[in-house]
Tab-separated table of C-alpha atoms and ligand atoms in Angstrom:
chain	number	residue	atom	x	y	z
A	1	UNK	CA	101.580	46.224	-64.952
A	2	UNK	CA	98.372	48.566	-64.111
A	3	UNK	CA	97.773	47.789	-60.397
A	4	UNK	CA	95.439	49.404	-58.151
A	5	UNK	CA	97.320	52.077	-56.365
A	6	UNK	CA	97.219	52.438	-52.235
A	7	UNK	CA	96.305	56.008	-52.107
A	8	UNK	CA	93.760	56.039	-55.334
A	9	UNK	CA	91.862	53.257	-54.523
A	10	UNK	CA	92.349	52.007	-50.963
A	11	UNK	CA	93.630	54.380	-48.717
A	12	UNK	CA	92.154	51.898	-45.654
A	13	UNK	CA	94.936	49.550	-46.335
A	14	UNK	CA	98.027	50.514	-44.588
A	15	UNK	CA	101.448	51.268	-45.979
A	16	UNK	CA	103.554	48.650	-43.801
A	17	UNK	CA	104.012	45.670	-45.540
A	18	UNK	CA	105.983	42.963	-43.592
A	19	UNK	CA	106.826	39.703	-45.701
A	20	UNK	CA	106.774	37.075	-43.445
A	21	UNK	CA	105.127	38.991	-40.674
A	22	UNK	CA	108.302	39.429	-39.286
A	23	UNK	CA	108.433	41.963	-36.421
A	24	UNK	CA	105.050	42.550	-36.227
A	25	UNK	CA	102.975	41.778	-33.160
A	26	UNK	CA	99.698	39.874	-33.576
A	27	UNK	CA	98.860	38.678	-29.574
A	28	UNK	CA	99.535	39.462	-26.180
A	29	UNK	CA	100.423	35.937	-24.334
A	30	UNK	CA	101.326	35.523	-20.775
A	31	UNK	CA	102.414	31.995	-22.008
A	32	UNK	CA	105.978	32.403	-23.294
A	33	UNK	CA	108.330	34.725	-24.268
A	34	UNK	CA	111.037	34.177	-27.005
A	35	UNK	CA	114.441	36.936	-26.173
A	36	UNK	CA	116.407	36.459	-29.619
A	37	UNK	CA	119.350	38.933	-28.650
A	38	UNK	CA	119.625	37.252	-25.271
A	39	UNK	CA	118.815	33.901	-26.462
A	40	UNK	CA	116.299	33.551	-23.379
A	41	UNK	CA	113.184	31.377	-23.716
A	42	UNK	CA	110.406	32.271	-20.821
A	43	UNK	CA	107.498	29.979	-19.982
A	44	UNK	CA	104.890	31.966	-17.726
A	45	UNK	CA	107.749	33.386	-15.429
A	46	UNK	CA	110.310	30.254	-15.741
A	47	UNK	CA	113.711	30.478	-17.555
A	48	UNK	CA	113.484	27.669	-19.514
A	49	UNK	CA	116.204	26.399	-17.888
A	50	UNK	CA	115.008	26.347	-14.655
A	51	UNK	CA	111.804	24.342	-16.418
A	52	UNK	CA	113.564	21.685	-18.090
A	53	UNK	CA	114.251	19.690	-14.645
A	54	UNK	CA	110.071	19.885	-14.516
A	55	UNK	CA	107.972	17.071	-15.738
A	56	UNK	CA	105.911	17.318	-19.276
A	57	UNK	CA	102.707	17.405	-16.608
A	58	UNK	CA	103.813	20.035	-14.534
A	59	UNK	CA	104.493	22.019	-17.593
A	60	UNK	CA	101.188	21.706	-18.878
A	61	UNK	CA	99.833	22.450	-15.073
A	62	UNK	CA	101.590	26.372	-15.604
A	63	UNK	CA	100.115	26.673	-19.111
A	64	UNK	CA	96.526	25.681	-18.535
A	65	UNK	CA	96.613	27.878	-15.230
A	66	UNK	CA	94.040	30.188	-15.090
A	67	UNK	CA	92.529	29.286	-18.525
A	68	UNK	CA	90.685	25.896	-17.721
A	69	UNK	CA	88.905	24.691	-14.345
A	70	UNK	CA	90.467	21.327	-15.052
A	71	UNK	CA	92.637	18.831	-13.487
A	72	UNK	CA	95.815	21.245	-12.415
A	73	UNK	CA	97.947	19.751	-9.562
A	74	UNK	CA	100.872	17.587	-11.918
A	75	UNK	CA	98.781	14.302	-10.510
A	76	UNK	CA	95.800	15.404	-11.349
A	77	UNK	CA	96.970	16.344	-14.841
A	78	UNK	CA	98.749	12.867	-15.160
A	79	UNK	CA	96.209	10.534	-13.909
A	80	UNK	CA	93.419	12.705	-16.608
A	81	UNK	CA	95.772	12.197	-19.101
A	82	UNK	CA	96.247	8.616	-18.617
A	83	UNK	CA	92.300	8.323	-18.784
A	84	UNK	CA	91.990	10.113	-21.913
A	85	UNK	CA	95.036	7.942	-24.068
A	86	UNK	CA	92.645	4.871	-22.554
A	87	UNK	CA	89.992	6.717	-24.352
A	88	UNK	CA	91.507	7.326	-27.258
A	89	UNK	CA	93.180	4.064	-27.872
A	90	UNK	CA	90.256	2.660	-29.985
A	91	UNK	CA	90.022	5.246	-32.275
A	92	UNK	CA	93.685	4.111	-33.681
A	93	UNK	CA	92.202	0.378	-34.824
A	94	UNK	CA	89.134	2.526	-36.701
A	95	UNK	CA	91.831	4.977	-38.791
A	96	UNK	CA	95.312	3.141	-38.763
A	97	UNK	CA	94.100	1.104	-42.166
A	98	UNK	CA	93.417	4.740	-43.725
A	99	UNK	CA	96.761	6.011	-43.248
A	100	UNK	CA	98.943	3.035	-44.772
A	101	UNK	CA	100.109	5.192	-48.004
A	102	UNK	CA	100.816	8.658	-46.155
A	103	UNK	CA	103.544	9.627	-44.258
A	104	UNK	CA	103.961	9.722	-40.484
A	105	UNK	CA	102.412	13.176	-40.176
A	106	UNK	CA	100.228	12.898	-42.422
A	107	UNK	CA	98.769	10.172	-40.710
A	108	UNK	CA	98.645	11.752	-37.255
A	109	UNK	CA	96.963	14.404	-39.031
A	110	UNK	CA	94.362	12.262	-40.453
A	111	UNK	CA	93.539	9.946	-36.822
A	112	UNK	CA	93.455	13.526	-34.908
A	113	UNK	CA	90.402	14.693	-37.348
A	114	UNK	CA	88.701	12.011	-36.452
A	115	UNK	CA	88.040	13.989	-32.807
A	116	UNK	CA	84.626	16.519	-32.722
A	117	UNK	CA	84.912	19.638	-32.145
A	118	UNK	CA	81.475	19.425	-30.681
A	119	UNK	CA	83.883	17.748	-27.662
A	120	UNK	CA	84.015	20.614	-25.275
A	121	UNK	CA	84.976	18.820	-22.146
A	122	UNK	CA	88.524	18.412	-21.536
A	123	UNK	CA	89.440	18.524	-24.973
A	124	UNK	CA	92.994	20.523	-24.352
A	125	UNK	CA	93.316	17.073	-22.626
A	126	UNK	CA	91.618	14.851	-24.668
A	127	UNK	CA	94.516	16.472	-27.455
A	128	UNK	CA	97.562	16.507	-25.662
A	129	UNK	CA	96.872	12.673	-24.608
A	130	UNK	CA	96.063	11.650	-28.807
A	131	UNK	CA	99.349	12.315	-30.030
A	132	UNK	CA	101.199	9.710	-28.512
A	133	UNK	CA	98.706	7.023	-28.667
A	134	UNK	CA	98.239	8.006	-32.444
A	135	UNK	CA	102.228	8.638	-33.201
A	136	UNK	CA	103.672	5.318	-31.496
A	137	UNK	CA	100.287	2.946	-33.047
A	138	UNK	CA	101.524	5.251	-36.716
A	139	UNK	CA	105.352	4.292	-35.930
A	140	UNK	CA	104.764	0.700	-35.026
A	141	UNK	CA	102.650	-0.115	-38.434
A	142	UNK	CA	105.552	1.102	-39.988
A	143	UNK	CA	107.369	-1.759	-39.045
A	144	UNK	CA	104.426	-4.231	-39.348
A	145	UNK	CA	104.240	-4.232	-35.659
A	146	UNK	CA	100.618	-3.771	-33.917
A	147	UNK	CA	99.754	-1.203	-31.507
A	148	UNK	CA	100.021	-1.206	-28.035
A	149	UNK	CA	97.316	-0.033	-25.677
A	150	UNK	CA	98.336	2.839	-23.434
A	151	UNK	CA	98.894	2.229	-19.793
A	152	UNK	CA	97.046	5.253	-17.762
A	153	UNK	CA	99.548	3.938	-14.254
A	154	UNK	CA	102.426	5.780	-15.941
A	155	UNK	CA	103.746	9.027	-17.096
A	156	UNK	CA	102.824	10.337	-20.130
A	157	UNK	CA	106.579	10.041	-21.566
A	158	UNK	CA	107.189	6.689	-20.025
A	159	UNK	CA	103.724	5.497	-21.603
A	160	UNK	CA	104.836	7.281	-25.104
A	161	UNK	CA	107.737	4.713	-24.866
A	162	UNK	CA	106.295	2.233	-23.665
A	163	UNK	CA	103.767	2.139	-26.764
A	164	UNK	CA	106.201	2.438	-29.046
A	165	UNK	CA	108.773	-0.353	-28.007
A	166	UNK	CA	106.067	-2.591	-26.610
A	167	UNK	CA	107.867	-2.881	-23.499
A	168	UNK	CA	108.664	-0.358	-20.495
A	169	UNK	CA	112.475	1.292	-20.974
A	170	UNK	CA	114.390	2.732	-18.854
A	171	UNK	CA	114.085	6.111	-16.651
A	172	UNK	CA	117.036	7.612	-18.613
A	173	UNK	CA	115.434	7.665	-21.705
A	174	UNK	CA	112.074	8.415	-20.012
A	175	UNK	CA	113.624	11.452	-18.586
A	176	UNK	CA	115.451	12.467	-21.899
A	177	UNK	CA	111.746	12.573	-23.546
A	178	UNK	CA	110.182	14.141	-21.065
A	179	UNK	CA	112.949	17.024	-21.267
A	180	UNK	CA	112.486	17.313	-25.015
A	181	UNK	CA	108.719	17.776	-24.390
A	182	UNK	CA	109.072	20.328	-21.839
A	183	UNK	CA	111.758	22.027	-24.205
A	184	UNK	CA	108.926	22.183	-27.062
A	185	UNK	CA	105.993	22.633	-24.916
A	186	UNK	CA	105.716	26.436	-25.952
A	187	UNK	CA	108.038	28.793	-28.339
A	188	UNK	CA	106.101	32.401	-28.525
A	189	UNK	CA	103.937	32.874	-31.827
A	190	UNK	CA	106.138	30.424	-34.136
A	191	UNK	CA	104.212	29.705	-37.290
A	192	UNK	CA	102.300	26.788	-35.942
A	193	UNK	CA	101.045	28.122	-33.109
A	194	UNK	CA	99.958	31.723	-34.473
A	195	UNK	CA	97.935	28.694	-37.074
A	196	UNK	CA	96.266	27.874	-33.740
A	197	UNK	CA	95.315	31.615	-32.902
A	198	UNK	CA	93.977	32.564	-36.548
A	199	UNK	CA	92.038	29.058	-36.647
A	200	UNK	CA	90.662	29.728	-32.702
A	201	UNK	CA	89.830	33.105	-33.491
A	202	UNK	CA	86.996	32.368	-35.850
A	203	UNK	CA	86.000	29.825	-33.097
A	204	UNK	CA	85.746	26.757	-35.314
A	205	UNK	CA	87.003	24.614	-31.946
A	206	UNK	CA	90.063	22.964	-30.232
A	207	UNK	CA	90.872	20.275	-32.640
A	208	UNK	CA	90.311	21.888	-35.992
A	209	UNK	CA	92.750	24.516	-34.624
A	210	UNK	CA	95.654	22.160	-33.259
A	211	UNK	CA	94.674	20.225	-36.686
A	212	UNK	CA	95.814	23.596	-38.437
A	213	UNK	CA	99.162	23.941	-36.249
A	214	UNK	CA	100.189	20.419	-37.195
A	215	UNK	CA	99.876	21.087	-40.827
A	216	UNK	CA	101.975	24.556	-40.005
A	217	UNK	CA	104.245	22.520	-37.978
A	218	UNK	CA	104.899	19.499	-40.524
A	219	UNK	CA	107.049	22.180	-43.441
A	220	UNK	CA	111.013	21.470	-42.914
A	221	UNK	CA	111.633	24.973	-42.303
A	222	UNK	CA	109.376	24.576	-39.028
A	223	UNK	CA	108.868	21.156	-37.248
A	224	UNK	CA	110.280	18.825	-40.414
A	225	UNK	CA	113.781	19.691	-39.542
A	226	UNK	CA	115.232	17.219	-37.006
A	227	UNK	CA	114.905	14.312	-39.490
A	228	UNK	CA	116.291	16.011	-42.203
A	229	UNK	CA	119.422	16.843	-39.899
A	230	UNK	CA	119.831	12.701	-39.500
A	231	UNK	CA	119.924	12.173	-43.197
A	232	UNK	CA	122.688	15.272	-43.054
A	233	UNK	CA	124.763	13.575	-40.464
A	234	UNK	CA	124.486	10.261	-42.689
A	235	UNK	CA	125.333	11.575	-45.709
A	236	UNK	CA	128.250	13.703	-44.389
A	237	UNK	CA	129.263	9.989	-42.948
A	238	UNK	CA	132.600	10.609	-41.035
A	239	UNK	CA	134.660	13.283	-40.066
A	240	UNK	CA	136.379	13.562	-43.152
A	241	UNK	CA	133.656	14.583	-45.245
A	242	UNK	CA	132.307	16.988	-43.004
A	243	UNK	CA	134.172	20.619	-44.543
A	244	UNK	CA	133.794	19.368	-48.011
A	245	UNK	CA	130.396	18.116	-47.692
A	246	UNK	CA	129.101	21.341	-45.995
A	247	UNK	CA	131.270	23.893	-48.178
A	248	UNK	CA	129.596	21.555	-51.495
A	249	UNK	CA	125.926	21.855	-49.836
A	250	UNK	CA	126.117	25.636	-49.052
A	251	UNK	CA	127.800	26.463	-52.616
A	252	UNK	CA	124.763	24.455	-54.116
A	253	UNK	CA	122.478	27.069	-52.009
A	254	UNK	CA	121.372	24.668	-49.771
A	255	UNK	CA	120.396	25.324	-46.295
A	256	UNK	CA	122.065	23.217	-43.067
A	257	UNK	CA	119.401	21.445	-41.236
A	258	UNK	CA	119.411	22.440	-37.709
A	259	UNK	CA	120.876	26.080	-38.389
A	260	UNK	CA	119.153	29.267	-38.322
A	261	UNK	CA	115.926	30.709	-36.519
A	262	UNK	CA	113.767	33.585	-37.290
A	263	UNK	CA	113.855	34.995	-33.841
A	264	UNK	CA	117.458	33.469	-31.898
A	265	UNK	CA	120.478	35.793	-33.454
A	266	UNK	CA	122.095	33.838	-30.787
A	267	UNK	CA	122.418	30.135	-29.964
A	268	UNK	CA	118.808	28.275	-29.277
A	269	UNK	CA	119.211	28.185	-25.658
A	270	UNK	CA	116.685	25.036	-26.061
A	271	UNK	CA	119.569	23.377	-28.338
A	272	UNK	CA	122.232	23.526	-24.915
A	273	UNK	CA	118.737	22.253	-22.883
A	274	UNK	CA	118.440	19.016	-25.509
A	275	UNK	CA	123.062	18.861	-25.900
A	276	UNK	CA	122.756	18.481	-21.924
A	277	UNK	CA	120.072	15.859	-22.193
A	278	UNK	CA	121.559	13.898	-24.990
A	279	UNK	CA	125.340	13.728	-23.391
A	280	UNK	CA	123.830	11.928	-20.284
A	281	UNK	CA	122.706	9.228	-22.412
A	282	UNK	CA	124.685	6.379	-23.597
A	283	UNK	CA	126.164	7.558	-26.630
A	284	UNK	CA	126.327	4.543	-29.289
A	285	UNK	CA	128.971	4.481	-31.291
A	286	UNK	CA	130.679	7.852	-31.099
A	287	UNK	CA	127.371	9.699	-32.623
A	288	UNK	CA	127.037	12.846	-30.251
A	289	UNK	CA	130.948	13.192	-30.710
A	290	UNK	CA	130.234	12.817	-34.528
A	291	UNK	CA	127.310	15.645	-34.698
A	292	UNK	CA	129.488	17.848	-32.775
A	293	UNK	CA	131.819	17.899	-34.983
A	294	UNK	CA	129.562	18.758	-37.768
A	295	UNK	CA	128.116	21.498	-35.391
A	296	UNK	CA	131.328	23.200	-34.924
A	297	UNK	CA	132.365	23.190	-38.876
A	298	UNK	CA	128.609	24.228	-40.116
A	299	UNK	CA	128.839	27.150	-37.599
A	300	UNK	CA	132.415	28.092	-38.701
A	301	UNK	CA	131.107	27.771	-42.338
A	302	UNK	CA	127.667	29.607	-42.230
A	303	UNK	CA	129.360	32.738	-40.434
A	304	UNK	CA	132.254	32.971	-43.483
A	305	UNK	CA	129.429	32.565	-46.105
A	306	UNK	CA	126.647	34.427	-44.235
A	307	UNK	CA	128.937	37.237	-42.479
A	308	UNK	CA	125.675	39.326	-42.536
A	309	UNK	CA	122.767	36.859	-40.745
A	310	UNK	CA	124.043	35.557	-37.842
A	311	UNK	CA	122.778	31.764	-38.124
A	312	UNK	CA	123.532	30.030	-34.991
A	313	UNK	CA	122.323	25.867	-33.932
A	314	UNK	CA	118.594	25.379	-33.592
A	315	UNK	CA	116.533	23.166	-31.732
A	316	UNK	CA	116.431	20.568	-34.022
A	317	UNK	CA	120.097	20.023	-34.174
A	318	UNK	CA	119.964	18.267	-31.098
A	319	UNK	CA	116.379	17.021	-31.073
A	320	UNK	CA	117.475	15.087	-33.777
A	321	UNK	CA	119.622	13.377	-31.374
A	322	UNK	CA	117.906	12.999	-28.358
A	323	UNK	CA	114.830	11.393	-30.286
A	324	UNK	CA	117.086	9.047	-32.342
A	325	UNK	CA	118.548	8.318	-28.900
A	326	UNK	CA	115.183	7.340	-27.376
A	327	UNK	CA	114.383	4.788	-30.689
A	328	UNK	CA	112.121	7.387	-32.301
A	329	UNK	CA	112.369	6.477	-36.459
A	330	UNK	CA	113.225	9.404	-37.916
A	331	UNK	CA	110.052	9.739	-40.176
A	332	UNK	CA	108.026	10.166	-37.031
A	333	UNK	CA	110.190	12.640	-35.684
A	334	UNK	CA	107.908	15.478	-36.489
A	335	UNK	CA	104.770	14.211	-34.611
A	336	UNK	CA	107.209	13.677	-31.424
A	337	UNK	CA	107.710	17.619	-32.116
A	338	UNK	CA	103.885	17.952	-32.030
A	339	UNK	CA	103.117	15.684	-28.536
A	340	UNK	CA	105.307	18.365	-27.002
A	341	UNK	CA	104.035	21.404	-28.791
A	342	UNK	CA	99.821	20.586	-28.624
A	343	UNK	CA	100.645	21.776	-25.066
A	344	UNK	CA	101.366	25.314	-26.013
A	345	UNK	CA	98.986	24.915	-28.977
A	346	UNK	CA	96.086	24.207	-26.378
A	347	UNK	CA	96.998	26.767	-23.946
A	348	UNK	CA	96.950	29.517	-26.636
A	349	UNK	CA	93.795	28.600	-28.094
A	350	UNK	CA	92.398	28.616	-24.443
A	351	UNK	CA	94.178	32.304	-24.139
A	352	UNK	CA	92.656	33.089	-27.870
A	353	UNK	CA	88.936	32.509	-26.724
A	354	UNK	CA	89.475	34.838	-23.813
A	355	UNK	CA	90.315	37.229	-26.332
A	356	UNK	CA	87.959	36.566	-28.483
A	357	UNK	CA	88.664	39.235	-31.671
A	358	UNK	CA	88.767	37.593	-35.268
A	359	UNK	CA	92.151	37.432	-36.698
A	360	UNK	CA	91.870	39.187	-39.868
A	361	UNK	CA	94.846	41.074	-41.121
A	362	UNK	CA	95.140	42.977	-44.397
A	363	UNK	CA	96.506	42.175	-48.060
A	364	UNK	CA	97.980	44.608	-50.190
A	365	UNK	CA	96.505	44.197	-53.896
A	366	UNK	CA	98.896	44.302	-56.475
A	367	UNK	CA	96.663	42.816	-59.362
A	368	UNK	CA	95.573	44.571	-62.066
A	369	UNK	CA	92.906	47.272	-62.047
A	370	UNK	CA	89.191	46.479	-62.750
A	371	UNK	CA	89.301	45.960	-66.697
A	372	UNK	CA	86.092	47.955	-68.485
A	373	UNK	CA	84.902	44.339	-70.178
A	374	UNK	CA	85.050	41.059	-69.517
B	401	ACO	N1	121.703	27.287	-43.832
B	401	ACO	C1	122.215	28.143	-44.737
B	401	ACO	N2	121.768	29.400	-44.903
B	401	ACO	C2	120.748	29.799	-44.129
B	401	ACO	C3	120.169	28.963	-43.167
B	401	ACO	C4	120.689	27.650	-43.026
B	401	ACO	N3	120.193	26.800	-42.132
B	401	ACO	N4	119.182	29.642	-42.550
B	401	ACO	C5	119.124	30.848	-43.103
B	401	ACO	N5	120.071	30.951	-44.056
B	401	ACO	C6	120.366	32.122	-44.871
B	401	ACO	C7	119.423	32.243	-46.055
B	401	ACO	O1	119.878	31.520	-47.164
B	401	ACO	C8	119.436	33.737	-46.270
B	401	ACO	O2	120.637	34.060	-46.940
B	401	ACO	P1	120.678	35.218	-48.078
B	401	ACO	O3	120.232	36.473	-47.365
B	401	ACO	O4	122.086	35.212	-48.524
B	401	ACO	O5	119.693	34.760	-49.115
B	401	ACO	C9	119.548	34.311	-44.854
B	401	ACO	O6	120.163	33.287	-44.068
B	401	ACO	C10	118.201	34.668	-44.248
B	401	ACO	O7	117.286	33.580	-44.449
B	401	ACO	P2	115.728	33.710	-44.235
B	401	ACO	O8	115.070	32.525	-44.869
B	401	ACO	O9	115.282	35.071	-44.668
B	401	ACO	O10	115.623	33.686	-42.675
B	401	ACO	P3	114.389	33.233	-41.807
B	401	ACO	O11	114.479	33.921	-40.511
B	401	ACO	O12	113.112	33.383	-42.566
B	401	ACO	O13	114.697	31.670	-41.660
B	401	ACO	C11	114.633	29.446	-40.928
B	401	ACO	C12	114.537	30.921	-40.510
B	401	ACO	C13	113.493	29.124	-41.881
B	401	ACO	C14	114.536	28.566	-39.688
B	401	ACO	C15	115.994	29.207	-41.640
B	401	ACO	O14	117.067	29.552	-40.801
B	401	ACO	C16	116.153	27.762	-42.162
B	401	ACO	O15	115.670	27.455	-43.244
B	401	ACO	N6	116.846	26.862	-41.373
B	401	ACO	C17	117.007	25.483	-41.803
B	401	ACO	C18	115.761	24.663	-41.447
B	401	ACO	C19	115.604	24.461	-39.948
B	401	ACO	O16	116.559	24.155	-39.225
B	401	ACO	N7	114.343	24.609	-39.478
B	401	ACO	C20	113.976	24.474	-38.074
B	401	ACO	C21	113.794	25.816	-37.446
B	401	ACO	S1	113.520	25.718	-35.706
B	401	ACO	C22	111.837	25.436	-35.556
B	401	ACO	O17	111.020	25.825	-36.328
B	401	ACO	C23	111.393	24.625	-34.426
């Protein structure tokens, strides 16, 4: 093929071309910090370890320090949230009808872009309160149930609960969701959030760019994962099945759900966060024994077939669990994902304005040259 050449033609563009952008650094973040040898996962100075016995609000307190003038004691931050799900709450009966033929992101994706950007005020609030008033109201008409109004008196994870089952539930499972949000709440520049950045960075506002991560976050190899890992653990069925069925899926090239991370060449450390979370809840009918099972054979299995690529469990191994767990379907699994991650979404597009510098990085063109006539 005659393709423009780098040094003839375009000498600007640099040499380095990294598919994937991987190991290339686009931001500076005092947000979080993502050790893949070490398989450490820092949230502004906190192992996240130390975090996970924090609640979602207090979370969100550390990442909007310093970037808003806001609500920012964990109070504060829970009583504005519970005022802005109130707020929300009508928008749900306006769009629900629209989203009866997508699926569960789809829709969430749809009732969030019915917020303005021309909403300035609060609106890293305004976002992190949506997603569970849109996601449980999306769930529910799923099973021909209507929504139920948000109650502002409550946590935001006992509230996401209580919307979905219509009733309040229990502390432990309370607790259990408001450790997976805390364990999602930030993850370095994954592909959703670094969405966030490029959208923020040509200042086209706070929703449109925690619109963009969603649609980043909804692909399988990203935020789709922990229902896909479900359907896995069905197929496979019982213990039995597990070698052949995992030996059969990787000879067919297939990937394992819940395996396997761009950054961790060790284990997750947010998968032991979620394992500790789900083996203090009632575990019905032998399924947390059954998963870790699979666990152990798909990790024996991926390091005899992939000697080279160390592919340890991610975080949706066990989020898969912990959600199912809490009575999350799996087909809204995804926008769970999201309630926890708009709070790192918002903080970095509150960090991106500060910067301020377009996000504009270079192609390489490997097209032909100009051709003399058309
Ligand atoms: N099962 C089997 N093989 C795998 C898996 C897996 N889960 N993950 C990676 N590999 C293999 C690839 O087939 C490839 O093998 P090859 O070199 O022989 O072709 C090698 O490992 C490298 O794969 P890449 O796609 O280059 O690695 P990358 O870092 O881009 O992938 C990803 C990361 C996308 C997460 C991948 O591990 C994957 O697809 N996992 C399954 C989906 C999943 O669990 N997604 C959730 C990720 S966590 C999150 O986003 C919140």
């Amino acid at each position: 093929m005659n393709t423009l050449s780098n040094t003839s033609h375009s000498a600007a563009v640099p040499e380095t071309l990294s598919p994937g952008l991987e190991n290339i650094v686009a931001a500076e973040t005092v947000l979080s910090h993502v050790d893949g040898a070490e398989g450490r996962l820092i949230v502004r100075g906190y192992d996240l370890a130390q975090l996970s016995s924090r609640s979602f609000e207090a979370v969100l307190g550390l990442l909007w320090r310093d970037f808003a003038a806001g609500p920012s004691s964990e109070a504060e931050i829970a009583a504005a949230l519970g005022r802005a799900r109130a707020r929300i709450f009508p928008l749900v009966k306006d769009g629900l009808a629209a989203t009866a033929e997508l699926t569960q992101v789809e829709a969430l994706r749809l009732l969030l872009s019915q917020l303005s950007d021309e909403e300035t005020d609060y609106h890293y609030i305004v976002a992190v309160a949506a997603v569970p008033v849109f996601a449980a109201a999306i769930a529910r008409s799923r099973a021909g149930l209507d929504p139920v109004a948000p109650d502002p008196d409550v946590s935001h994870s006992a509230d996401f609960l209580k919307m979905l089952h219509g009733k309040e539930v229990g502390s432990e499972l309370v607790g259990a969701l408001d450790t997976y949000l805390v364990t999602v709440a930030d993850h370095g520049l994954n592909a959703s959030t670094f969405t966030a950045r490029v959208i923020a960075s040509t200042k086209a506002g706070m929703f449109s760019s925690v619109i963009g991560a969603l649609c980043a976050l909804k692909g399988p190899l990203h935020g789709g994962a922990p229902g896909p890992v479900l359907d896995m653990l069905d197929a496979i069925g019982a213990e039995h099945n597990i070698q052949s069925w995992l030996t059969d899926a990787l000879g067919r090239g297939e990937r394992l759900m819940g395996f396997g991370h761009r950054i961790y060449r060790v284990r997750d450390p947010r998968a032991d966060v979620l394992k500790t979370a789900v083996a203090a809840l009632r575990d019905s009918g032998g399924r947390i024994g059954f998963a870790e099972a699979v666990e152990r054979e798909a990790l024996a299995l991926l390091a005899q077939k992939k000697p080279l690529r160390p592919l340890q469990t991610n975080v949706e191994f066990y989020t898969a669990l912990v959600l199912e767990s809490v009575g999350f379907p799996r087909e809204s699994f995804t926008n769970v994902f999201a309630a926890g991650r708009m709070a790192g979404w918002t903080a970095h597009v509150l960090e991106q304005d500060r910067v301020g510098k377009l996000i504009r990085p270079q192609s390489r063109y490997i097209g032909p040259s100009p051709q003399r006539t058309l």
